mmCIF file of C-alpha atoms and ligand atoms in Angstrom:
data_model
loop_
_atom_site.group_PDB
_atom_site.id
_atom_site.type_symbol
_atom_site.label_atom_id
_atom_site.label_comp_id
_atom_site.label_asym_id
_atom_site.label_seq_id
_atom_site.Cartn_x
_atom_site.Cartn_y
_atom_site.Cartn_z
ATOM 1 C CA MET A 1 7.183 -13.877 -0.720
ATOM 2 C CA ALA A 2 4.332 -11.565 0.248
ATOM 3 C CA THR A 3 5.799 -8.572 -1.611
ATOM 4 C CA GLU A 4 6.161 -10.686 -4.748
ATOM 5 C CA LEU A 5 2.449 -11.502 -4.562
ATOM 6 C CA TRP A 6 1.597 -7.840 -3.931
ATOM 7 C CA ASN A 7 3.269 -7.041 -7.253
ATOM 8 C CA THR A 8 1.538 -9.917 -9.028
ATOM 9 C CA VAL A 9 -1.857 -8.756 -7.791
ATOM 10 C CA ASP A 10 -1.133 -5.130 -8.758
ATOM 11 C CA ASP A 11 -0.140 -6.321 -12.243
ATOM 12 C CA TYR A 12 -3.357 -8.341 -12.373
ATOM 13 C CA PHE A 13 -5.512 -5.288 -11.505
ATOM 14 C CA SER A 14 -3.672 -3.118 -13.993
ATOM 15 C CA ARG A 15 -3.940 -5.750 -16.724
ATOM 16 C CA GLU A 16 -7.631 -6.469 -16.109
ATOM 17 C CA LEU A 17 -9.015 -3.030 -15.265
ATOM 18 C CA VAL A 18 -6.587 -0.305 -16.322
ATOM 19 C CA LYS A 19 -6.482 0.025 -20.090
ATOM 20 C CA SER A 20 -2.921 0.130 -21.404
ATOM 21 C CA ASP A 21 -2.383 3.533 -22.776
ATOM 22 C CA ALA A 22 0.294 4.965 -25.074
ATOM 23 C CA ALA A 23 0.449 8.413 -23.436
ATOM 24 C CA LEU A 24 0.809 7.052 -19.919
ATOM 25 C CA GLU A 25 3.413 4.480 -20.995
ATOM 26 C CA ALA A 26 5.297 7.176 -22.916
ATOM 27 C CA ALA A 27 5.259 9.424 -19.835
ATOM 28 C CA LEU A 28 6.857 6.679 -17.736
ATOM 29 C CA ASP A 29 9.419 5.896 -20.469
ATOM 30 C CA ALA A 30 10.364 9.550 -20.923
ATOM 31 C CA SER A 31 10.614 9.991 -17.154
ATOM 32 C CA ALA A 32 12.934 6.983 -16.847
ATOM 33 C CA LYS A 33 15.066 8.214 -19.781
ATOM 34 C CA ALA A 34 15.393 11.612 -18.099
ATOM 35 C CA GLY A 35 16.651 9.892 -14.936
ATOM 36 C CA LEU A 36 13.599 10.501 -12.745
ATOM 37 C CA ARG A 37 13.051 7.977 -9.946
ATOM 38 C CA ALA A 38 10.173 5.522 -10.483
ATOM 39 C CA ILE A 39 8.126 6.946 -7.613
ATOM 40 C CA SER A 40 4.997 7.950 -9.489
ATOM 41 C CA VAL A 41 1.763 6.314 -8.391
ATOM 42 C CA ALA A 42 1.131 2.793 -9.767
ATOM 43 C CA PRO A 43 -1.245 2.479 -12.759
ATOM 44 C CA ASN A 44 -4.117 1.128 -10.640
ATOM 45 C CA GLN A 45 -3.504 3.932 -8.109
ATOM 46 C CA GLY A 46 -3.473 6.539 -10.887
ATOM 47 C CA LYS A 47 -6.808 5.237 -12.063
ATOM 48 C CA PHE A 48 -8.063 5.271 -8.465
ATOM 49 C CA LEU A 49 -7.236 8.999 -8.223
ATOM 50 C CA HIS A 50 -8.832 9.552 -11.647
ATOM 51 C CA LEU A 51 -12.039 7.856 -10.523
ATOM 52 C CA LEU A 52 -12.136 9.801 -7.236
ATOM 53 C CA ALA A 53 -11.842 13.111 -9.101
ATOM 54 C CA LYS A 54 -14.481 12.017 -11.594
ATOM 55 C CA ILE A 55 -16.901 10.744 -8.928
ATOM 56 C CA HIS A 56 -16.497 14.120 -7.228
ATOM 57 C CA GLY A 57 -17.138 15.993 -10.495
ATOM 58 C CA ALA A 58 -13.949 18.005 -9.996
ATOM 59 C CA ARG A 59 -13.550 20.984 -12.346
ATOM 60 C CA ARG A 60 -10.422 22.420 -10.737
ATOM 61 C CA ILE A 61 -7.617 20.146 -9.531
ATOM 62 C CA LEU A 62 -4.430 21.037 -7.634
ATOM 63 C CA GLU A 63 -1.447 18.685 -7.362
ATOM 64 C CA ILE A 64 1.599 19.199 -5.158
ATOM 65 C CA GLY A 65 4.574 17.219 -6.545
ATOM 66 C CA THR A 66 4.456 16.721 -10.327
ATOM 67 C CA LEU A 67 7.576 14.608 -11.032
ATOM 68 C CA GLY A 68 7.165 13.522 -14.689
ATOM 69 C CA GLY A 69 3.426 14.210 -14.781
ATOM 70 C CA TYR A 70 2.183 10.616 -14.564
ATOM 71 C CA SER A 71 -0.436 11.220 -11.841
ATOM 72 C CA ALA A 72 -1.179 14.606 -13.449
ATOM 73 C CA ILE A 73 -2.217 12.840 -16.675
ATOM 74 C CA TRP A 74 -4.556 10.546 -14.746
ATOM 75 C CA LEU A 75 -6.083 13.440 -12.801
ATOM 76 C CA ALA A 76 -6.374 15.866 -15.735
ATOM 77 C CA ARG A 77 -8.226 13.204 -17.716
ATOM 78 C CA ALA A 78 -10.959 13.301 -15.069
ATOM 79 C CA LEU A 79 -11.670 16.965 -15.841
ATOM 80 C CA PRO A 80 -14.538 18.165 -18.028
ATOM 81 C CA ALA A 81 -13.691 20.032 -21.261
ATOM 82 C CA ASP A 82 -13.529 23.392 -19.469
ATOM 83 C CA GLY A 83 -11.718 22.043 -16.391
ATOM 84 C CA ALA A 84 -8.270 23.130 -15.249
ATOM 85 C CA MET A 85 -5.411 21.728 -13.225
ATOM 86 C CA VAL A 86 -2.377 23.282 -11.546
ATOM 87 C CA SER A 87 0.566 21.077 -10.576
ATOM 88 C CA LEU A 88 3.505 22.284 -8.462
ATOM 89 C CA GLU A 89 7.087 21.040 -8.888
ATOM 90 C CA ALA A 90 10.315 22.297 -7.297
ATOM 91 C CA ASN A 91 12.719 20.757 -9.812
ATOM 92 C CA PRO A 92 12.705 22.710 -13.119
ATOM 93 C CA ASP A 93 14.082 19.738 -15.069
ATOM 94 C CA TYR A 94 11.289 17.471 -13.791
ATOM 95 C CA ALA A 95 8.761 20.200 -14.589
ATOM 96 C CA ASP A 96 10.058 20.293 -18.190
ATOM 97 C CA VAL A 97 9.739 16.509 -18.489
ATOM 98 C CA ALA A 98 6.196 16.740 -17.118
ATOM 99 C CA ARG A 99 5.206 19.554 -19.492
ATOM 100 C CA ALA A 100 6.443 17.496 -22.461
ATOM 101 C CA ASN A 101 4.587 14.397 -21.218
ATOM 102 C CA LEU A 102 1.386 16.388 -20.687
ATOM 103 C CA ALA A 103 1.713 17.927 -24.159
ATOM 104 C CA ALA A 104 2.171 14.467 -25.701
ATOM 105 C CA ALA A 105 -0.971 13.369 -23.849
ATOM 106 C CA GLY A 106 -2.864 16.322 -25.344
ATOM 107 C CA LEU A 107 -3.313 17.950 -21.945
ATOM 108 C CA SER A 108 -1.150 21.093 -22.072
ATOM 109 C CA GLY A 109 -4.269 23.230 -22.483
ATOM 110 C CA LYS A 110 -5.655 21.937 -19.200
ATOM 111 C CA VAL A 111 -2.626 21.621 -16.930
ATOM 112 C CA SER A 112 -0.234 24.360 -15.782
ATOM 113 C CA VAL A 113 2.952 23.085 -14.168
ATOM 114 C CA LEU A 114 4.318 25.790 -11.861
ATOM 115 C CA THR A 115 8.031 25.552 -11.058
ATOM 116 C CA GLY A 116 9.220 26.482 -7.581
ATOM 117 C CA LEU A 117 8.913 25.446 -3.961
ATOM 118 C CA ALA A 118 5.321 24.330 -3.505
ATOM 119 C CA ALA A 119 4.798 26.356 -0.328
ATOM 120 C CA GLU A 120 5.774 29.529 -2.209
ATOM 121 C CA SER A 121 3.555 28.706 -5.186
ATOM 122 C CA LEU A 122 0.659 28.018 -2.797
ATOM 123 C CA GLU A 123 1.219 31.363 -1.045
ATOM 124 C CA GLU A 124 1.153 33.043 -4.445
ATOM 125 C CA LEU A 125 -2.068 31.240 -5.457
ATOM 126 C CA ILE A 126 -3.643 32.414 -2.179
ATOM 127 C CA ARG A 127 -2.376 36.005 -2.640
ATOM 128 C CA SER A 128 -3.694 36.160 -6.188
ATOM 129 C CA LYS A 129 -7.116 34.926 -4.995
ATOM 130 C CA THR A 130 -7.209 32.006 -7.398
ATOM 131 C CA PRO A 131 -10.621 30.282 -7.257
ATOM 132 C CA PRO A 132 -10.789 27.328 -4.853
ATOM 133 C CA PHE A 133 -9.921 23.825 -6.032
ATOM 134 C CA ASP A 134 -12.382 20.931 -5.939
ATOM 135 C CA PHE A 135 -9.789 18.163 -5.634
ATOM 136 C CA ILE A 136 -6.270 18.426 -4.195
ATOM 137 C CA PHE A 137 -3.563 15.738 -4.364
ATOM 138 C CA ILE A 138 -0.640 16.201 -1.950
ATOM 139 C CA ASP A 139 2.427 14.182 -3.046
ATOM 140 C CA ALA A 140 5.631 16.260 -2.619
ATOM 141 C CA ASP A 141 8.140 16.211 0.275
ATOM 142 C CA LYS A 142 6.448 14.440 3.169
ATOM 143 C CA SER A 143 8.036 16.612 5.879
ATOM 144 C CA SER A 144 6.099 19.590 4.497
ATOM 145 C CA TYR A 145 2.665 17.928 4.488
ATOM 146 C CA PRO A 146 1.532 20.049 7.500
ATOM 147 C CA ASP A 147 2.407 23.245 5.584
ATOM 148 C CA TYR A 148 0.653 21.915 2.483
ATOM 149 C CA LEU A 149 -2.460 21.167 4.522
ATOM 150 C CA ARG A 150 -2.483 24.611 6.160
ATOM 151 C CA LEU A 151 -2.112 26.297 2.765
ATOM 152 C CA THR A 152 -4.440 24.062 0.732
ATOM 153 C CA LEU A 153 -7.230 24.590 3.282
ATOM 154 C CA GLN A 154 -7.038 28.237 2.208
ATOM 155 C CA LEU A 155 -7.529 27.131 -1.406
ATOM 156 C CA SER A 156 -10.534 24.956 -0.553
ATOM 157 C CA ARG A 157 -14.300 25.418 -0.647
ATOM 158 C CA PRO A 158 -17.001 23.483 1.194
ATOM 159 C CA GLY A 159 -16.773 20.017 -0.346
ATOM 160 C CA THR A 160 -13.166 20.136 -1.494
ATOM 161 C CA VAL A 161 -11.518 16.702 -1.343
ATOM 162 C CA ILE A 162 -7.876 16.454 -0.270
ATOM 163 C CA VAL A 163 -5.968 13.201 -0.901
ATOM 164 C CA ALA A 164 -2.413 12.705 0.375
ATOM 165 C CA ASP A 165 -0.059 9.981 -0.904
ATOM 166 C CA ASN A 166 2.585 8.074 1.050
ATOM 167 C CA VAL A 167 1.165 8.450 4.547
ATOM 168 C CA VAL A 168 2.386 5.038 5.763
ATOM 169 C CA ARG A 169 5.934 4.703 4.408
ATOM 170 C CA SER A 170 6.449 0.925 4.753
ATOM 171 C CA GLY A 171 4.766 1.040 8.148
ATOM 172 C CA ARG A 172 7.304 3.449 9.625
ATOM 173 C CA LEU A 173 4.368 5.673 10.632
ATOM 174 C CA GLY A 174 3.369 2.957 13.097
ATOM 175 C CA ASP A 175 6.628 3.210 15.052
ATOM 176 C CA PRO A 176 6.147 5.912 17.706
ATOM 177 C CA ALA A 177 9.925 6.085 18.236
ATOM 178 C CA ASN A 178 10.578 6.972 14.580
ATOM 179 C CA GLN A 179 11.763 10.588 14.268
ATOM 180 C CA GLU A 180 12.650 10.695 10.559
ATOM 181 C CA PRO A 181 11.555 14.018 9.022
ATOM 182 C CA ASP A 182 9.012 12.440 6.652
ATOM 183 C CA ILE A 183 7.393 10.456 9.470
ATOM 184 C CA VAL A 184 7.392 13.457 11.829
ATOM 185 C CA GLY A 185 5.746 15.466 9.040
ATOM 186 C CA ILE A 186 3.087 12.852 8.322
ATOM 187 C CA ARG A 187 2.329 12.477 12.035
ATOM 188 C CA SER A 188 1.788 16.192 12.476
ATOM 189 C CA PHE A 189 -0.270 16.215 9.232
ATOM 190 C CA PHE A 190 -2.612 13.659 10.845
ATOM 191 C CA LYS A 191 -2.675 15.649 14.118
ATOM 192 C CA MET A 192 -3.681 18.745 12.134
ATOM 193 C CA LEU A 193 -6.377 16.839 10.247
ATOM 194 C CA ALA A 194 -7.776 15.574 13.541
ATOM 195 C CA ALA A 195 -7.688 19.054 15.101
ATOM 196 C CA THR A 196 -9.279 20.864 12.142
ATOM 197 C CA PRO A 197 -13.006 21.185 12.873
ATOM 198 C CA GLY A 198 -13.968 21.415 9.209
ATOM 199 C CA ALA A 199 -11.953 18.428 8.010
ATOM 200 C CA ASP A 200 -13.463 14.946 7.962
ATOM 201 C CA SER A 201 -10.817 12.321 7.192
ATOM 202 C CA THR A 202 -9.745 8.723 7.038
ATOM 203 C CA ALA A 203 -6.707 6.855 5.734
ATOM 204 C CA VAL A 204 -6.118 3.465 4.137
ATOM 205 C CA GLN A 205 -2.980 1.383 3.719
ATOM 206 C CA THR A 206 -1.944 0.051 0.333
ATOM 207 C CA VAL A 207 0.420 -2.704 -0.792
ATOM 208 C CA GLY A 208 1.572 -3.447 -4.311
ATOM 209 C CA ALA A 209 3.986 -2.321 -6.982
ATOM 210 C CA LYS A 210 4.960 0.729 -4.893
ATOM 211 C CA GLY A 211 5.536 -1.236 -1.699
ATOM 212 C CA TRP A 212 3.605 -0.736 1.531
ATOM 213 C CA ASP A 213 2.154 2.749 1.847
ATOM 214 C CA GLY A 214 -1.193 4.524 2.041
ATOM 215 C CA PHE A 215 -3.496 7.403 1.186
ATOM 216 C CA SER A 216 -5.424 9.772 3.406
ATOM 217 C CA ILE A 217 -8.644 11.343 2.200
ATOM 218 C CA THR A 218 -10.363 14.416 3.615
ATOM 219 C CA ILE A 219 -13.507 16.315 2.819
ATOM 220 C CA VAL A 220 -13.469 19.974 3.792
ATOM 221 C CA SER A 221 -16.713 21.335 5.217
ATOM 222 C CA ALA A 222 -18.267 24.777 5.251
ATOM 223 C CA ALA A 223 -17.065 25.308 8.802
ATOM 224 C CA GLN A 224 -13.453 25.164 7.680
ATOM 225 C CA THR A 225 -13.700 27.340 4.585
ATOM 226 C CA GLU A 226 -15.630 29.985 6.572
ATOM 227 C CA ALA A 227 -12.844 29.953 9.124
ATOM 228 C CA ASN A 228 -10.444 30.890 6.313
ATOM 229 C CA GLY A 229 -12.253 34.195 5.994
HETATM 230 N N1 SAH B 1 2.753 12.905 -8.175
HETATM 231 C C1 SAH B 1 3.814 12.238 -8.927
HETATM 232 C C2 SAH B 1 4.968 11.834 -8.040
HETATM 233 C C3 SAH B 1 5.558 12.960 -7.227
HETATM 234 S S1 SAH B 1 7.109 12.510 -6.481
HETATM 235 C C4 SAH B 1 3.228 10.997 -9.587
HETATM 236 O O1 SAH B 1 2.628 10.192 -8.865
HETATM 237 O O2 SAH B 1 3.392 10.817 -10.810
HETATM 238 C C5 SAH B 1 7.378 13.929 -5.478
HETATM 239 C C6 SAH B 1 7.753 15.170 -6.267
HETATM 240 O O3 SAH B 1 7.743 16.273 -5.366
HETATM 241 C C7 SAH B 1 9.184 15.124 -6.856
HETATM 242 O O4 SAH B 1 9.136 15.389 -8.227
HETATM 243 C C8 SAH B 1 9.923 16.244 -6.127
HETATM 244 O O5 SAH B 1 10.866 16.944 -6.943
HETATM 245 C C9 SAH B 1 8.780 17.155 -5.731
HETATM 246 N N2 SAH B 1 9.092 18.014 -4.574
HETATM 247 C C10 SAH B 1 9.832 17.713 -3.483
HETATM 248 N N3 SAH B 1 9.885 18.757 -2.650
HETATM 249 C C11 SAH B 1 9.165 19.745 -3.217
HETATM 250 C C12 SAH B 1 8.836 21.083 -2.835
HETATM 251 N N4 SAH B 1 9.275 21.609 -1.699
HETATM 252 N N5 SAH B 1 8.064 21.815 -3.675
HETATM 253 C C13 SAH B 1 7.606 21.286 -4.823
HETATM 254 N N6 SAH B 1 7.892 20.047 -5.234
HETATM 255 C C14 SAH B 1 8.659 19.281 -4.443
HETATM 256 C C1 DHB B 2 8.835 9.058 -2.595
HETATM 257 C C2 DHB B 2 7.924 10.023 -2.949
HETATM 258 C C3 DHB B 2 6.671 9.656 -3.372
HETATM 259 O O1 DHB B 2 5.725 10.567 -3.699
HETATM 260 C C4 DHB B 2 6.328 8.322 -3.470
HETATM 261 O O2 DHB B 2 5.060 8.010 -3.893
HETATM 262 C C5 DHB B 2 7.233 7.344 -3.130
HETATM 263 C C6 DHB B 2 8.507 7.715 -2.690
HETATM 264 C C7 DHB B 2 10.203 9.450 -2.130
HETATM 265 O O3 DHB B 2 10.479 10.650 -2.137
HETATM 266 O O4 DHB B 2 10.958 8.576 -1.751
HETATM 267 MG MG1 MG B 3 3.766 9.673 -3.871
#
Protein backbone atom coordinates (compact mmCIF):
# COMPACT_ATOMS: atom_id res chain seq x y z
CA MET A 1 0.00 0.00 0.00
CA ALA A 2 2.58 2.56 1.10
CA THR A 3 5.02 1.67 -1.70
CA GLU A 4 2.24 2.06 -4.26
CA LEU A 5 1.63 5.59 -2.98
CA TRP A 6 5.37 6.33 -3.00
CA ASN A 7 5.34 5.56 -6.73
CA THR A 8 2.21 7.63 -7.32
CA VAL A 9 3.74 10.62 -5.57
CA ASP A 10 7.03 10.24 -7.49
CA ASP A 11 5.05 10.13 -10.74
CA TYR A 12 3.18 13.23 -9.61
CA PHE A 13 6.43 15.16 -8.95
CA SER A 14 7.91 14.05 -12.24
CA ARG A 15 4.74 14.94 -14.15
CA GLU A 16 4.32 18.34 -12.49
CA LEU A 17 7.91 19.54 -12.13
CA VAL A 18 10.24 17.51 -14.35
CA LYS A 19 9.71 18.36 -18.00
CA SER A 20 9.38 15.25 -20.14
CA ASP A 21 12.36 15.14 -22.34
CA ALA A 22 13.14 13.15 -25.49
CA ALA A 23 16.86 12.66 -24.77
CA LEU A 24 16.31 11.40 -21.24
CA GLU A 25 13.47 9.10 -22.32
CA ALA A 26 15.59 7.81 -25.21
CA ALA A 27 18.47 7.12 -22.81
CA LEU A 28 16.21 4.99 -20.61
CA ASP A 29 14.73 3.18 -23.64
CA ALA A 30 18.15 2.46 -25.13
CA SER A 31 19.42 1.28 -21.74
CA ALA A 32 16.47 -1.11 -21.35
CA LYS A 33 16.93 -2.41 -24.92
CA ALA A 34 20.60 -3.08 -24.19
CA GLY A 35 19.59 -5.12 -21.13
CA LEU A 36 20.79 -2.71 -18.45
CA ARG A 37 18.98 -2.93 -15.11
CA ALA A 38 16.58 -0.06 -14.34
CA ILE A 39 18.69 1.23 -11.45
CA SER A 40 19.37 4.75 -12.67
CA VAL A 41 18.14 7.57 -10.46
CA ALA A 42 14.43 8.46 -10.80
CA PRO A 43 13.54 11.50 -12.95
CA ASN A 44 12.81 13.72 -9.94
CA GLN A 45 16.09 12.55 -8.34
CA GLY A 46 18.00 13.27 -11.56
CA LYS A 47 16.60 16.77 -11.54
CA PHE A 48 17.49 17.08 -7.85
CA LEU A 49 21.14 16.29 -8.67
CA HIS A 50 20.97 18.71 -11.62
CA LEU A 51 19.69 21.49 -9.38
CA LEU A 52 22.33 20.80 -6.70
CA ALA A 53 25.12 21.05 -9.28
CA LYS A 54 23.60 24.21 -10.73
CA ILE A 55 23.05 25.86 -7.33
CA HIS A 56 26.70 25.11 -6.59
CA GLY A 57 27.82 26.58 -9.93
CA ALA A 58 29.77 23.41 -10.71
CA ARG A 59 32.13 23.68 -13.70
CA ARG A 60 33.77 20.27 -13.29
CA ILE A 61 31.72 17.21 -12.34
CA LEU A 62 32.89 13.67 -11.54
CA GLU A 63 30.54 10.67 -11.50
CA ILE A 64 31.42 7.18 -10.30
CA GLY A 65 29.07 4.61 -11.89
CA THR A 66 27.74 5.66 -15.31
CA LEU A 67 25.41 2.77 -16.27
CA GLY A 68 23.54 4.07 -19.37
CA GLY A 69 24.33 7.72 -18.68
CA TYR A 70 20.93 8.80 -17.35
CA SER A 71 22.23 10.66 -14.27
CA ALA A 72 25.20 11.85 -16.37
CA ILE A 73 22.79 13.63 -18.75
CA TRP A 74 21.08 15.37 -15.83
CA LEU A 75 24.39 16.41 -14.27
CA ALA A 76 26.11 17.48 -17.52
CA ARG A 77 23.14 19.72 -18.32
CA ALA A 78 23.93 21.70 -15.17
CA LEU A 79 27.36 22.65 -16.55
CA PRO A 80 28.14 26.00 -18.17
CA ALA A 81 29.20 26.03 -21.84
CA ASP A 82 32.87 25.49 -20.96
CA GLY A 83 32.18 22.94 -18.21
CA ALA A 84 33.36 19.34 -18.24
CA MET A 85 32.34 16.04 -16.72
CA VAL A 86 34.12 12.71 -16.25
CA SER A 87 32.07 9.57 -15.57
CA LEU A 88 33.61 6.22 -14.58
CA GLU A 89 32.17 2.84 -15.59
CA ALA A 90 33.63 -0.66 -15.18
CA ASN A 91 31.47 -2.39 -17.80
CA PRO A 92 32.63 -1.51 -21.35
CA ASP A 93 29.25 -2.41 -22.85
CA TYR A 94 27.43 -0.07 -20.44
CA ALA A 95 30.01 2.63 -21.18
CA ASP A 96 29.24 2.28 -24.92
CA VAL A 97 25.50 2.59 -24.26
CA ALA A 98 26.17 5.68 -22.14
CA ARG A 99 28.41 7.29 -24.77
CA ALA A 100 25.69 6.79 -27.41
CA ASN A 101 23.03 8.22 -25.07
CA LEU A 102 25.21 11.22 -24.23
CA ALA A 103 25.91 11.81 -27.93
CA ALA A 104 22.18 11.68 -28.71
CA ALA A 105 21.65 14.24 -25.93
CA GLY A 106 24.26 16.50 -27.54
CA LEU A 107 26.62 16.12 -24.60
CA SER A 108 29.57 14.12 -25.97
CA GLY A 109 31.68 17.28 -26.06
CA LYS A 110 31.21 17.77 -22.34
CA VAL A 111 31.30 14.27 -20.88
CA SER A 112 34.13 11.72 -21.01
CA VAL A 113 33.13 8.20 -20.00
CA LEU A 114 36.23 6.36 -18.78
CA THR A 115 36.04 2.56 -18.89
CA GLY A 116 37.68 0.55 -16.12
CA LEU A 117 37.50 -0.08 -12.40
CA ALA A 118 36.65 3.26 -10.83
CA ALA A 119 39.36 3.01 -8.17
CA GLU A 120 41.99 2.60 -10.90
CA SER A 121 40.60 5.48 -12.97
CA LEU A 122 40.58 7.67 -9.84
CA GLU A 123 44.21 6.75 -9.09
CA GLU A 124 45.08 7.71 -12.65
CA LEU A 125 43.22 11.04 -12.40
CA ILE A 126 45.16 11.77 -9.19
CA ARG A 127 48.50 10.73 -10.75
CA SER A 128 47.91 12.90 -13.80
CA LYS A 129 47.11 15.88 -11.54
CA THR A 130 43.73 16.52 -13.12
CA PRO A 131 42.21 19.75 -11.75
CA PRO A 132 39.88 19.25 -8.77
CA PHE A 133 36.17 18.64 -9.30
CA ASP A 134 33.47 20.94 -7.95
CA PHE A 135 30.74 18.30 -7.68
CA ILE A 136 31.19 14.53 -7.26
CA PHE A 137 28.43 11.90 -7.48
CA ILE A 138 29.31 8.48 -6.04
CA ASP A 139 26.98 5.75 -7.37
CA ALA A 140 28.98 2.58 -8.24
CA ASP A 141 29.48 -0.58 -6.13
CA LYS A 142 28.47 0.30 -2.58
CA SER A 143 31.14 -1.87 -0.92
CA SER A 144 33.80 0.41 -2.41
CA TYR A 145 32.31 3.70 -1.19
CA PRO A 146 35.10 4.08 1.45
CA ASP A 147 37.74 3.78 -1.30
CA TYR A 148 35.82 6.23 -3.48
CA LEU A 149 35.67 8.72 -0.62
CA ARG A 150 39.39 8.40 0.15
CA LEU A 151 40.26 8.92 -3.52
CA THR A 152 37.71 11.64 -4.35
CA LEU A 153 38.90 13.71 -1.38
CA GLN A 154 42.21 13.87 -3.26
CA LEU A 155 40.34 15.23 -6.29
CA SER A 156 38.53 17.88 -4.25
CA ARG A 157 39.10 21.56 -3.51
CA PRO A 158 37.73 23.67 -0.66
CA GLY A 159 34.00 23.77 -1.38
CA THR A 160 33.72 20.57 -3.39
CA VAL A 161 30.35 18.87 -2.87
CA ILE A 162 30.21 15.07 -2.71
CA VAL A 163 26.83 13.31 -3.04
CA ALA A 164 26.50 9.54 -2.61
CA ASP A 165 23.47 7.53 -3.79
CA ASN A 166 21.95 4.44 -2.17
CA VAL A 167 23.15 4.95 1.39
CA VAL A 168 20.06 3.39 3.01
CA ARG A 169 19.29 0.29 0.92
CA SER A 170 15.67 -0.37 1.98
CA GLY A 171 16.61 0.41 5.57
CA ARG A 172 19.19 -2.37 5.78
CA LEU A 173 21.69 0.27 6.95
CA GLY A 174 19.64 0.56 10.14
CA ASP A 175 20.20 -3.08 11.11
CA PRO A 176 23.45 -3.22 13.12
CA ALA A 177 23.59 -7.01 12.64
CA ASN A 178 23.61 -6.71 8.83
CA GLN A 179 27.01 -7.70 7.42
CA GLU A 180 26.25 -7.63 3.69
CA PRO A 181 29.18 -6.12 1.76
CA ASP A 182 27.21 -3.10 0.52
CA ILE A 183 25.97 -2.27 4.02
CA VAL A 184 29.43 -2.81 5.56
CA GLY A 185 30.82 -0.47 2.89
CA ILE A 186 28.21 2.23 3.47
CA ARG A 187 28.71 2.02 7.24
CA SER A 188 32.45 2.51 6.94
CA PHE A 189 31.82 5.32 4.40
CA PHE A 190 29.78 7.13 7.08
CA LYS A 191 32.46 6.41 9.72
CA MET A 192 35.07 7.94 7.40
CA LEU A 193 32.89 10.98 6.73
CA ALA A 194 32.45 11.49 10.47
CA ALA A 195 36.19 11.08 11.12
CA THR A 196 37.34 13.40 8.32
CA PRO A 197 37.96 16.83 9.86
CA GLY A 198 37.40 18.68 6.60
CA ALA A 199 34.15 16.97 5.65
CA ASP A 200 30.80 18.38 6.77
CA SER A 201 27.97 15.96 5.98
CA THR A 202 24.39 14.89 6.39
CA ALA A 203 22.17 12.24 4.83
CA VAL A 204 18.48 12.00 3.95
CA GLN A 205 16.24 9.03 3.24
CA THR A 206 14.15 8.85 0.10
CA VAL A 207 11.12 6.79 -0.92
CA GLY A 208 9.56 6.54 -4.35
CA ALA A 209 9.97 4.90 -7.72
CA LYS A 210 13.37 3.49 -6.69
CA GLY A 211 12.15 2.09 -3.38
CA TRP A 212 13.44 3.16 0.03
CA ASP A 213 16.96 4.55 -0.11
CA GLY A 214 18.86 7.78 0.51
CA PHE A 215 21.56 10.28 -0.38
CA SER A 216 24.44 11.64 1.65
CA ILE A 217 25.82 15.09 0.96
CA THR A 218 29.19 16.46 2.03
CA ILE A 219 30.98 19.74 1.63
CA VAL A 220 34.76 19.53 1.70
CA SER A 221 36.53 22.34 3.54
CA ALA A 222 39.95 23.90 3.18
CA ALA A 223 41.22 21.86 6.11
CA GLN A 224 40.69 18.64 4.18
CA THR A 225 42.12 19.70 0.84
CA GLU A 226 45.22 21.12 2.59
CA ALA A 227 45.65 17.79 4.30
CA ASN A 228 45.84 16.19 0.85
CA GLY A 229 49.06 18.08 0.25
N1 LIG B 1 24.57 6.69 -12.00
C1 LIG B 1 23.71 5.84 -12.82
C2 LIG B 1 23.48 4.49 -12.18
C3 LIG B 1 24.73 3.74 -11.81
S1 LIG B 1 24.40 2.04 -11.39
C4 LIG B 1 22.38 6.55 -13.01
O1 LIG B 1 21.78 6.93 -12.00
O2 LIG B 1 21.92 6.69 -14.16
C5 LIG B 1 26.00 1.56 -10.84
C6 LIG B 1 27.02 1.42 -11.96
O3 LIG B 1 28.29 1.22 -11.36
C7 LIG B 1 26.79 0.18 -12.86
O4 LIG B 1 26.74 0.58 -14.20
C8 LIG B 1 28.01 -0.70 -12.61
O5 LIG B 1 28.47 -1.39 -13.77
C9 LIG B 1 29.03 0.33 -12.16
N2 LIG B 1 30.11 -0.25 -11.34
C10 LIG B 1 30.04 -1.24 -10.43
N3 LIG B 1 31.24 -1.48 -9.89
C11 LIG B 1 32.10 -0.62 -10.47
C12 LIG B 1 33.50 -0.37 -10.34
N4 LIG B 1 34.25 -1.07 -9.49
N5 LIG B 1 34.06 0.60 -11.10
C13 LIG B 1 33.30 1.32 -11.95
N6 LIG B 1 31.99 1.12 -12.12
C14 LIG B 1 31.39 0.17 -11.40
C1 LIG C 1 21.85 -0.67 -7.38
C2 LIG C 1 22.74 0.32 -7.71
C3 LIG C 1 22.34 1.63 -7.71
O1 LIG C 1 23.19 2.65 -7.99
C4 LIG C 1 21.03 1.96 -7.41
O2 LIG C 1 20.68 3.29 -7.43
C5 LIG C 1 20.12 0.98 -7.10
C6 LIG C 1 20.53 -0.36 -7.08
C7 LIG C 1 22.28 -2.10 -7.37
O3 LIG C 1 23.44 -2.35 -7.72
O4 LIG C 1 21.49 -2.95 -7.00
MG1 LIG D 1 22.35 4.57 -7.46
